[in-house]
PDB file of C-alpha atoms and ligand atoms in Angstrom:
ATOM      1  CA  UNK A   1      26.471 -25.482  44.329  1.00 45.00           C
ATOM      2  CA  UNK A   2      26.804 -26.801  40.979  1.00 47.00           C
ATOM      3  CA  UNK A   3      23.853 -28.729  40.559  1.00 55.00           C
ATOM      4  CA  UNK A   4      25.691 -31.940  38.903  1.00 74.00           C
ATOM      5  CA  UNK A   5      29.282 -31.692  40.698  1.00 92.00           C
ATOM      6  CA  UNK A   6      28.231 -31.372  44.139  1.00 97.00           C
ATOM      7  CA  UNK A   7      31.445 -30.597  47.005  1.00 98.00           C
ATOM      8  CA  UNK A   8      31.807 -33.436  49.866  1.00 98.00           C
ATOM      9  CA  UNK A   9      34.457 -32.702  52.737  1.00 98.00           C
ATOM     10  CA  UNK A  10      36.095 -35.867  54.204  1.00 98.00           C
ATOM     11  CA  UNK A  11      36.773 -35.209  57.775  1.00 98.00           C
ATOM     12  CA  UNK A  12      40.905 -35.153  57.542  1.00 98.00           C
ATOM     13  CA  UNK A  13      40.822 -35.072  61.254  1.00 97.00           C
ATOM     14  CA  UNK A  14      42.468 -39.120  60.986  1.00 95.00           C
ATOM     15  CA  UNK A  15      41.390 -42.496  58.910  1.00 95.00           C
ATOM     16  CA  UNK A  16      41.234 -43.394  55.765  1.00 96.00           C
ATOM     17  CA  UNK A  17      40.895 -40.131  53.959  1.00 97.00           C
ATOM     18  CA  UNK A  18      42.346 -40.791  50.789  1.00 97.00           C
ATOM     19  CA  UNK A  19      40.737 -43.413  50.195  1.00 97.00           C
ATOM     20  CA  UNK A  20      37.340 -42.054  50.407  1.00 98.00           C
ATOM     21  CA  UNK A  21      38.565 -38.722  48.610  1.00 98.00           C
ATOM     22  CA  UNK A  22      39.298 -41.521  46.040  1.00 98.00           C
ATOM     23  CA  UNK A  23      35.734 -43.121  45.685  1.00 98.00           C
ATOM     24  CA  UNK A  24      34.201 -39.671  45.811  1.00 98.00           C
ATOM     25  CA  UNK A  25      35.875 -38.304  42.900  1.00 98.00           C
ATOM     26  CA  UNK A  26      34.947 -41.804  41.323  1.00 97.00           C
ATOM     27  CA  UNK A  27      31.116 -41.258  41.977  1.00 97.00           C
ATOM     28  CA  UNK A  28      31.072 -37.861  40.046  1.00 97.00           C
ATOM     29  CA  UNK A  29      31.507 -35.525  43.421  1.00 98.00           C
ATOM     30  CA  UNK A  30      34.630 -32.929  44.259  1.00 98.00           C
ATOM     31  CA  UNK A  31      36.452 -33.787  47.604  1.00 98.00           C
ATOM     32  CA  UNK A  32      37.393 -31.499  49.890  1.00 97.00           C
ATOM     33  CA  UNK A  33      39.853 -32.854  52.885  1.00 98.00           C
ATOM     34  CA  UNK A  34      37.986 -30.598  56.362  1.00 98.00           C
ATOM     35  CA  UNK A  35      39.327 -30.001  59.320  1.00 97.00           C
ATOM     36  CA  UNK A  36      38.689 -26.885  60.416  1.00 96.00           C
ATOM     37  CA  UNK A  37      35.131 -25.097  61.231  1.00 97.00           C
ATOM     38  CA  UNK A  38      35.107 -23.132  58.606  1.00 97.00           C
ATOM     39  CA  UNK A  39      35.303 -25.618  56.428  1.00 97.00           C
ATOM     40  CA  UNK A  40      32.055 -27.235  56.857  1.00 97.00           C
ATOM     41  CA  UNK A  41      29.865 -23.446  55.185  1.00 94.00           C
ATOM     42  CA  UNK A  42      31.210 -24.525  52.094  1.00 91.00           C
ATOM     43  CA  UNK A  43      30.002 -28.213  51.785  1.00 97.00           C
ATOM     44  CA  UNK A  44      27.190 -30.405  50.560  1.00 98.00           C
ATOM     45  CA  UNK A  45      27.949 -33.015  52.114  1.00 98.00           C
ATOM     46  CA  UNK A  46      30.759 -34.748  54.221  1.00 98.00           C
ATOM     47  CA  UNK A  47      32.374 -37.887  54.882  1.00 98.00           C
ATOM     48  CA  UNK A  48      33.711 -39.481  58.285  1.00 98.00           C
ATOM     49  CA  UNK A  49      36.161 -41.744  57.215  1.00 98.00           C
ATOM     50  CA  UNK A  50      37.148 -44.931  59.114  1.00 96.00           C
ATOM     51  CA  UNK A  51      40.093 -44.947  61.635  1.00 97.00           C
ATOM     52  CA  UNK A  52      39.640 -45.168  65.351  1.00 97.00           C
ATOM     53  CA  UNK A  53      37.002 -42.901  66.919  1.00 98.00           C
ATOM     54  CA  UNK A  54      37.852 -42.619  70.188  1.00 98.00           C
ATOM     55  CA  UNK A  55      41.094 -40.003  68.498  1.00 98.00           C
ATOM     56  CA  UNK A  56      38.505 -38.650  66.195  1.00 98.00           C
ATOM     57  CA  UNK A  57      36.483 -37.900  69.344  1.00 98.00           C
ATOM     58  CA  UNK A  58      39.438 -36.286  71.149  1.00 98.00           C
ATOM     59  CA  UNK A  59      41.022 -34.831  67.183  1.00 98.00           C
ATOM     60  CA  UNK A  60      37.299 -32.856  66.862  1.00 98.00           C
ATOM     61  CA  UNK A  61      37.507 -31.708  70.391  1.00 98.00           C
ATOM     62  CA  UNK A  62      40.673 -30.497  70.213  1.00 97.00           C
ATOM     63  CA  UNK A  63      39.739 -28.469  67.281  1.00 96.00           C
ATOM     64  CA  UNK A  64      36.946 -26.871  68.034  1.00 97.00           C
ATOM     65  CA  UNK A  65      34.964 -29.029  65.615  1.00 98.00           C
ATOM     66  CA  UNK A  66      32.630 -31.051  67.393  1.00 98.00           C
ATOM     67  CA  UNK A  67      29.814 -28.558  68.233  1.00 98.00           C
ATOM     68  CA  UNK A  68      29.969 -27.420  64.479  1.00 98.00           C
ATOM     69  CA  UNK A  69      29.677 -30.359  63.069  1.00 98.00           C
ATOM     70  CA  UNK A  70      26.479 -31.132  65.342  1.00 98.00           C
ATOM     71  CA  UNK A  71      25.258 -28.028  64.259  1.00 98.00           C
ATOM     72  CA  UNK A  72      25.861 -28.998  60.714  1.00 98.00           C
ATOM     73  CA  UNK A  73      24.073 -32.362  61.209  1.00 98.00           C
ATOM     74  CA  UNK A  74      21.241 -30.444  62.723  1.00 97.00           C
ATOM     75  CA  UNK A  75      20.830 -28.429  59.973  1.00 97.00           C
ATOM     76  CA  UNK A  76      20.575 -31.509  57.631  1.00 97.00           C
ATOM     77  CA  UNK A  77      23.755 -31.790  56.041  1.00 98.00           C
ATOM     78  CA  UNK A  78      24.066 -35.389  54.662  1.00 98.00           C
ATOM     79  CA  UNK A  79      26.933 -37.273  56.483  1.00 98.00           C
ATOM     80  CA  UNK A  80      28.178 -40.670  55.593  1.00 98.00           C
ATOM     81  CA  UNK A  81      30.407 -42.426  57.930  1.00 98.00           C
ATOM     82  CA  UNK A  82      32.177 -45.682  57.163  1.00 98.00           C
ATOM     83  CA  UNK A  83      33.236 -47.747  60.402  1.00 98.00           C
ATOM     84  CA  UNK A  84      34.638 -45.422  62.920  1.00 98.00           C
ATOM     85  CA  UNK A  85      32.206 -42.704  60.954  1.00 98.00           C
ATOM     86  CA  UNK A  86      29.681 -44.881  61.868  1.00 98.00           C
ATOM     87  CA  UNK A  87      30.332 -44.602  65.535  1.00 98.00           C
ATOM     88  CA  UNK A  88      30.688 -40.588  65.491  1.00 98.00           C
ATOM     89  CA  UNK A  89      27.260 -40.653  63.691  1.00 98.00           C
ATOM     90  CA  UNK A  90      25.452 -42.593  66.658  1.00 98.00           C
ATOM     91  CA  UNK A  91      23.448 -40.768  69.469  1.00 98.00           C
ATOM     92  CA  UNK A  92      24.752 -43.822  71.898  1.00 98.00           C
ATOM     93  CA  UNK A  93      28.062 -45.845  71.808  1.00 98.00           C
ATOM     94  CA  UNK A  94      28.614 -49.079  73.857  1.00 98.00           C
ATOM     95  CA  UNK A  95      32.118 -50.564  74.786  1.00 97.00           C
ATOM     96  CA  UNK A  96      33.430 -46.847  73.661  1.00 97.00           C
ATOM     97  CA  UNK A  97      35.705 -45.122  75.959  1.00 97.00           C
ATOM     98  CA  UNK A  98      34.733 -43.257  79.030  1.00 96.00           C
ATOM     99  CA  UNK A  99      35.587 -40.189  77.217  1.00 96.00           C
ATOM    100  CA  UNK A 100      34.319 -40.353  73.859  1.00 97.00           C
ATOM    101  CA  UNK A 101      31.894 -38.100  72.262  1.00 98.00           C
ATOM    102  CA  UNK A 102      30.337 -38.366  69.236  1.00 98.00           C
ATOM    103  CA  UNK A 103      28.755 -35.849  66.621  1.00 98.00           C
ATOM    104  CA  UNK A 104      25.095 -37.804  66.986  1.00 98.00           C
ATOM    105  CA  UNK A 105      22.845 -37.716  64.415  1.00 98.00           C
ATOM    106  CA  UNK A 106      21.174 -41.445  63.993  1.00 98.00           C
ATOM    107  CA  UNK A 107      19.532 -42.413  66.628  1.00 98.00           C
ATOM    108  CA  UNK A 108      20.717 -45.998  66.946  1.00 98.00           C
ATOM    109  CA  UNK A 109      23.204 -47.577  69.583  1.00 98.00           C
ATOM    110  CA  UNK A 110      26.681 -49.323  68.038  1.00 98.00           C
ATOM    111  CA  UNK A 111      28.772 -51.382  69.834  1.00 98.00           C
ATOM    112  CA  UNK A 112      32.153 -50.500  68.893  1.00 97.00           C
ATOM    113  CA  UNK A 113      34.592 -53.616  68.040  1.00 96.00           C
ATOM    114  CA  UNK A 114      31.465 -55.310  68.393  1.00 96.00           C
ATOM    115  CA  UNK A 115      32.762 -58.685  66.200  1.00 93.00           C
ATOM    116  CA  UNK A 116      35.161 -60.195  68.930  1.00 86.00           C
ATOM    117  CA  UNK A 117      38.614 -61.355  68.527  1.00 79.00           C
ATOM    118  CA  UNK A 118      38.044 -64.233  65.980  1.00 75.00           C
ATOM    119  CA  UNK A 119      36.652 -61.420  63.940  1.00 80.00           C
ATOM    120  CA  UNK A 120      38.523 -59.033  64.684  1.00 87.00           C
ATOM    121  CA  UNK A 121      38.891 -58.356  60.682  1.00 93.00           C
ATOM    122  CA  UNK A 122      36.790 -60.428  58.031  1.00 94.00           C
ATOM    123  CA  UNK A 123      35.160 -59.856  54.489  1.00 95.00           C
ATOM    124  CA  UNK A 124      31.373 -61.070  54.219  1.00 95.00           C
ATOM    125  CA  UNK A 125      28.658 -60.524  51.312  1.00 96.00           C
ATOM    126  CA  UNK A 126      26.847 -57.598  52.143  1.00 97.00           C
ATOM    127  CA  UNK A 127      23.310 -57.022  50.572  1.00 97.00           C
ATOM    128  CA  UNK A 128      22.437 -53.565  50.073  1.00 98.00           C
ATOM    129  CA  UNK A 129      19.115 -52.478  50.151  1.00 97.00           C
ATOM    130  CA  UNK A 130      18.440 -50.537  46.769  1.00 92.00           C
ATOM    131  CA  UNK A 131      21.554 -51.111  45.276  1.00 96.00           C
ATOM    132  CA  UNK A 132      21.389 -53.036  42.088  1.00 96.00           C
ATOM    133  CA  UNK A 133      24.352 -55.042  40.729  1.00 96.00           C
ATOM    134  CA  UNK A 134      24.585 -57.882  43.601  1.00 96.00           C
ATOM    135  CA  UNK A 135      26.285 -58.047  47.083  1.00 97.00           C
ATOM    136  CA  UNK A 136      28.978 -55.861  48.284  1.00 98.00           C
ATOM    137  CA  UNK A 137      31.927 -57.029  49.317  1.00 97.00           C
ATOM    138  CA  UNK A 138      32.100 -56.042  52.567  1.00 96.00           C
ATOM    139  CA  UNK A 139      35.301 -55.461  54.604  1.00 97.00           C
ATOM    140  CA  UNK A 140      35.216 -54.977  58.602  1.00 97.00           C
ATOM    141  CA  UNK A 141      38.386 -54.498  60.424  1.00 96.00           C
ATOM    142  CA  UNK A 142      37.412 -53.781  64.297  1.00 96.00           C
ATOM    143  CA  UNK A 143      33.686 -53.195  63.300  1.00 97.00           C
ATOM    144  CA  UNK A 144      31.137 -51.710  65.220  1.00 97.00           C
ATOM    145  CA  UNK A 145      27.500 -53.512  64.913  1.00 98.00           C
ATOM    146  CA  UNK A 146      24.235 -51.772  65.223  1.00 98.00           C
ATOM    147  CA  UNK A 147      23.069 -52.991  68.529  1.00 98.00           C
ATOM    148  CA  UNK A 148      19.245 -51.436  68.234  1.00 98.00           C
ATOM    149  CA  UNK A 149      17.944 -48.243  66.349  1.00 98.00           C
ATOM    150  CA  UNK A 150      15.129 -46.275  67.138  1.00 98.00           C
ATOM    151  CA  UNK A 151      12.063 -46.059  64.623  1.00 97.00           C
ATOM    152  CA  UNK A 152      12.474 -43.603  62.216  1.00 96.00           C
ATOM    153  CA  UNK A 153      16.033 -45.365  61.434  1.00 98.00           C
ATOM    154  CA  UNK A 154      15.919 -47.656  57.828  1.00 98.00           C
ATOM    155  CA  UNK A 155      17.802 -50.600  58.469  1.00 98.00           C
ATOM    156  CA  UNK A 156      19.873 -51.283  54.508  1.00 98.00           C
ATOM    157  CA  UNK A 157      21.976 -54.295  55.380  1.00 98.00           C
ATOM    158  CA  UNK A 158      22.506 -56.719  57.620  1.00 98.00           C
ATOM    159  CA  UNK A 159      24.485 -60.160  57.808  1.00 96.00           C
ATOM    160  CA  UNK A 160      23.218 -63.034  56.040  1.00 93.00           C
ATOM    161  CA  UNK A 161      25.530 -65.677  57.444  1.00 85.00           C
ATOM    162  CA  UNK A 162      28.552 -66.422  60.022  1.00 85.00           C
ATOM    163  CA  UNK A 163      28.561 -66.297  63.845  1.00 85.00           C
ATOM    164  CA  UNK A 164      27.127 -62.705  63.338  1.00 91.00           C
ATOM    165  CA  UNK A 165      24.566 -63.194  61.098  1.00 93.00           C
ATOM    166  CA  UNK A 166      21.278 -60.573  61.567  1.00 96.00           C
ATOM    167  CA  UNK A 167      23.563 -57.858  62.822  1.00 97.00           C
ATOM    168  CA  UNK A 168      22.908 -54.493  61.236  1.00 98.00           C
ATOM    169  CA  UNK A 169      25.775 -53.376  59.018  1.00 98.00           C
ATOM    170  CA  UNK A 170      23.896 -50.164  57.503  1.00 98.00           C
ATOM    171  CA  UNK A 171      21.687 -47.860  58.670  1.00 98.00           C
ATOM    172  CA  UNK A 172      20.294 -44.341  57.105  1.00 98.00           C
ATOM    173  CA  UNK A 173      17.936 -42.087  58.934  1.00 98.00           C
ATOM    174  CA  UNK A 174      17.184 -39.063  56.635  1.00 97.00           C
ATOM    175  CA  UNK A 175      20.427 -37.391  55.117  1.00 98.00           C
ATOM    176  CA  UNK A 176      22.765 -39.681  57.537  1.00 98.00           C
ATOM    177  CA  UNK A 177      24.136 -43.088  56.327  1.00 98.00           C
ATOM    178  CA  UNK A 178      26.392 -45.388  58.137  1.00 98.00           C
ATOM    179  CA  UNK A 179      28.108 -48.606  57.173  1.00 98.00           C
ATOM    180  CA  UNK A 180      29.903 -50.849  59.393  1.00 98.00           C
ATOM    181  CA  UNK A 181      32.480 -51.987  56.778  1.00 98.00           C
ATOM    182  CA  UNK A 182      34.902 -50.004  54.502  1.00 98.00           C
ATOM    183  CA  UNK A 183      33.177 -49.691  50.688  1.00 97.00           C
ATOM    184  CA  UNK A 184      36.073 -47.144  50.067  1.00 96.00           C
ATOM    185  CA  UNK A 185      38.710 -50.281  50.421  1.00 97.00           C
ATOM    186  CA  UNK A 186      36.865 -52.624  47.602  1.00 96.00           C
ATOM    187  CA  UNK A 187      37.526 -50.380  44.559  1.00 95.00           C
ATOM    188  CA  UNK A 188      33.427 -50.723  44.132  1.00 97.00           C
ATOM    189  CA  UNK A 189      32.212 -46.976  44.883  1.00 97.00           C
ATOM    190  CA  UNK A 190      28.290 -47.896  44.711  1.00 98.00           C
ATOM    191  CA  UNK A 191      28.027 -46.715  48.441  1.00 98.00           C
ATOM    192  CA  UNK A 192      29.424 -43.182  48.103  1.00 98.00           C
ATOM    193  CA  UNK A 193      27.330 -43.285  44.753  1.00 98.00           C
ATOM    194  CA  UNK A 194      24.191 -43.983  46.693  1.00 98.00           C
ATOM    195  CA  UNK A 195      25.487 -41.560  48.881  1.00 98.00           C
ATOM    196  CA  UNK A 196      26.481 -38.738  46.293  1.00 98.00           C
ATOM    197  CA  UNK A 197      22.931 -39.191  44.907  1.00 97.00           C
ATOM    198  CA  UNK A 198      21.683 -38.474  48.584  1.00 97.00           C
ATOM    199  CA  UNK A 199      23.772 -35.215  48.930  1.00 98.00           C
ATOM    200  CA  UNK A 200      22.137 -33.931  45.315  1.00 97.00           C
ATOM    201  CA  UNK A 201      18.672 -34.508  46.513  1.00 96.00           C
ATOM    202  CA  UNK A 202      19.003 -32.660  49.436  1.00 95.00           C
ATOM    203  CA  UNK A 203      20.517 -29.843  48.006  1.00 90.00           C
ATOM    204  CA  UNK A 204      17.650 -29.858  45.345  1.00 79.00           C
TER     205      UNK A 204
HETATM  206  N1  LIG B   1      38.156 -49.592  60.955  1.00 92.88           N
HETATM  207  C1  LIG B   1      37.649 -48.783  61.834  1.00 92.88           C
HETATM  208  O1  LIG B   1      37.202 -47.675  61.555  1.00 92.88           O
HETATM  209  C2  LIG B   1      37.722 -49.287  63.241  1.00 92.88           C
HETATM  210  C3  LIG B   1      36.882 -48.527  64.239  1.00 92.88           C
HETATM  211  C4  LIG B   1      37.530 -48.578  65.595  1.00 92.88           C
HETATM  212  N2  LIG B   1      37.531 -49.902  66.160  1.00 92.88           N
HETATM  213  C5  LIG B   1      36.850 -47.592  66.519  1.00 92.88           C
HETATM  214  O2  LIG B   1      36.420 -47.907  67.563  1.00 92.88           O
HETATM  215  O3  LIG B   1      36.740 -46.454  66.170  1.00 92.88           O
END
């Protein structure tokens, strides 16, 4: 790659896509919509939008994509997922469906549409470990939490107030990064900067 325009896929498998193909190009990176195998050789990094991941589970099945992108993640490829991303990035889901896989990677446990009913969708302050310029917004519609993560996972934000305050909203362990909210929705792209930065260290 191109040292200072590095190439991030967003998993077009379903989700938000655009959206984060939007903040990418905002945070200095070329976007690349993936969805087949192949795809993945060419990237430095890759996105897993928001959506619903119990069809993102069945969508990467179908396509022959799961056991790639595990492969991928194995070989250190710097993933971000946002939401539902966060879910296919966790080595253990609970409250997912029966049948739902995920790619794996951080070795945490999420509950998925962990916030309840009243909660269902809400915007909260989010500070962001290492990110300068104050709190995000954040925005969670059906949110997973991080229930527990295991110890080489770096805990970056978690709620300061509400009924769910002290949950874990963002996690990285090495190139992975997860967020429980949707940065891609605010218009603010400091996440996929943070992130962007991420992919052009590793590929250093
Ligand atoms: N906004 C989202 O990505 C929602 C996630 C969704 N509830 C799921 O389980 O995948």
């Amino acid at each position: 790659m191109s040292s200072s325009t590095p190439v991030v896929g967003v998993l077009a498998l379903q989700g938000d896509v655009r959206e984060h193909a939007v903040a990418l190009a905002e945070a200095d990176a070329l976007a690349r919509p993936v969805r087949r195998p192949e795809e993945l050789a060419e990237l430095d990094g890759l996105v897993i939008p928001g959506g619903e991941s119990t069809t993102m589970s069945n969508l990467a099945l179908a396509f022959g994509l799961m056991e790639p992108l595990r492969a991928r993640v194995a070989e250190g490829l710097p993933v971000y997922g946002s939401c539902a991303g966060m879910i296919m990035l966790a080595d253990k889901i609970l409250d997912g469906r029966d049948d739902q896989q995920s790619v794996g990677g951080i070795d945490m446990t999420v509950r998925r549409n962990a916030f309840g009913r009243q909660n269902e969708s809400f915007e909260s302050p989010v500070d962001f470990a290492g990110l300068e310029g104050g709190p995000l917004h954040g925005v969670f519609i059906r949110a997973p939490w991080v229930e527990s993560v295991g110890a080489g996972v770096q805990v970056l934000a978690e709620l300061s107030g509400g009924p769910a305050a002290g949950r874990v909203v963002a996690v990285r362990q090495g190139n992975l990064l997860a967020t429980s909210f949707h940065p891609e929705l605010t218009g603010d792209h400091r996440v996929h900067a943070y992130f962007v930065d991420l992919v052009r260290a590793a590929a250093r």
